[in-house]
């Protein structure tokens, strides 16, 4: 089958003919109809997690998928041939930039009925991340204050919607050209990062989600309420990340060293910092499908590319030229 692969870390992504996936007893075999691009694809390609996630080369990239089940393993109970699904396959089993993929049934859910395949492919990773941040990590309650940086992006646009659904007051940073978009998604306060320092106009934040890193993350700590939580999407990683991936103890020490500066700054301010890395979860996708079908959440799509232009789609995302939402790759 045709797929888009890398042969080594930091190498170019290119089209290749690869063997069709082997279907395990708990797997569903999916004909890919659409996939979407995430910043995580570039992080994997660059080898950011190579010490913790042992990918085999050549590696098919891609973390989001929607498609149709064409075969099932003999232990599969939740799906049947012909079912329309969406999923974020688990780490070490990614590979949605391909014609077919085998996915553990626990990582998939039936596609939201109201969404097209392209819309559904834009959802899994960012929706799971938003759910795990807001519901699992922060336990957001009505009236609490949430700050999400880069609110027009794929993750930010989803966090805004889910946070509003949970009853939070939502502030976001965005460019002036994205004000209408993030406001339509439910943002209560929009801060133009080009003209205004968010730290000058915001305070007492219960949860801040930072996908920028560096100085922006350190400044974000300053706007948290006592006991507030900052979640870093781009790092620095901490020992909790190593624990999540089941890495040996020495990696926990290394990651704690990498994050010691921001953790020390958080402690000094009486707040918390944690690195966030989402996990696959089909049960959560089922709950999220209900929210999409009820109209509480909606996908935000920047643009679509045909499957043959997967390389161009990744380059477009990496260039930073997206105006808002996700970039989706579709099959004819």
PDB file of C-alpha atoms in Angstrom, residues 4 305-314 329:
ATOM      1  CA  UNK A   4       4.161   8.562   3.691  1.00  0.00           C
ATOM      2  CA  UNK A 305      -5.094  18.490   0.974  1.00  0.00           C
ATOM      3  CA  UNK A 306      -5.427  15.357  -1.167  1.00  0.00           C
ATOM      4  CA  UNK A 307      -3.560  12.277   0.037  1.00  0.00           C
ATOM      5  CA  UNK A 308      -0.950  12.593  -2.710  1.00  0.00           C
ATOM      6  CA  UNK A 309      -0.032  16.018  -1.288  1.00  0.00           C
ATOM      7  CA  UNK A 310       0.648  14.820   2.256  1.00  0.00           C
ATOM      8  CA  UNK A 311       4.204  16.195   2.135  1.00  0.00           C
ATOM      9  CA  UNK A 312       2.853  19.603   1.177  1.00  0.00           C
ATOM     10  CA  UNK A 313       0.267  19.444   3.972  1.00  0.00           C
ATOM     11  CA  UNK A 314       2.945  18.822   6.592  1.00  0.00           C
ATOM     12  CA  UNK A 329      -5.655  15.059   4.343  1.00  0.00           C
TER      13      UNK A 329
END
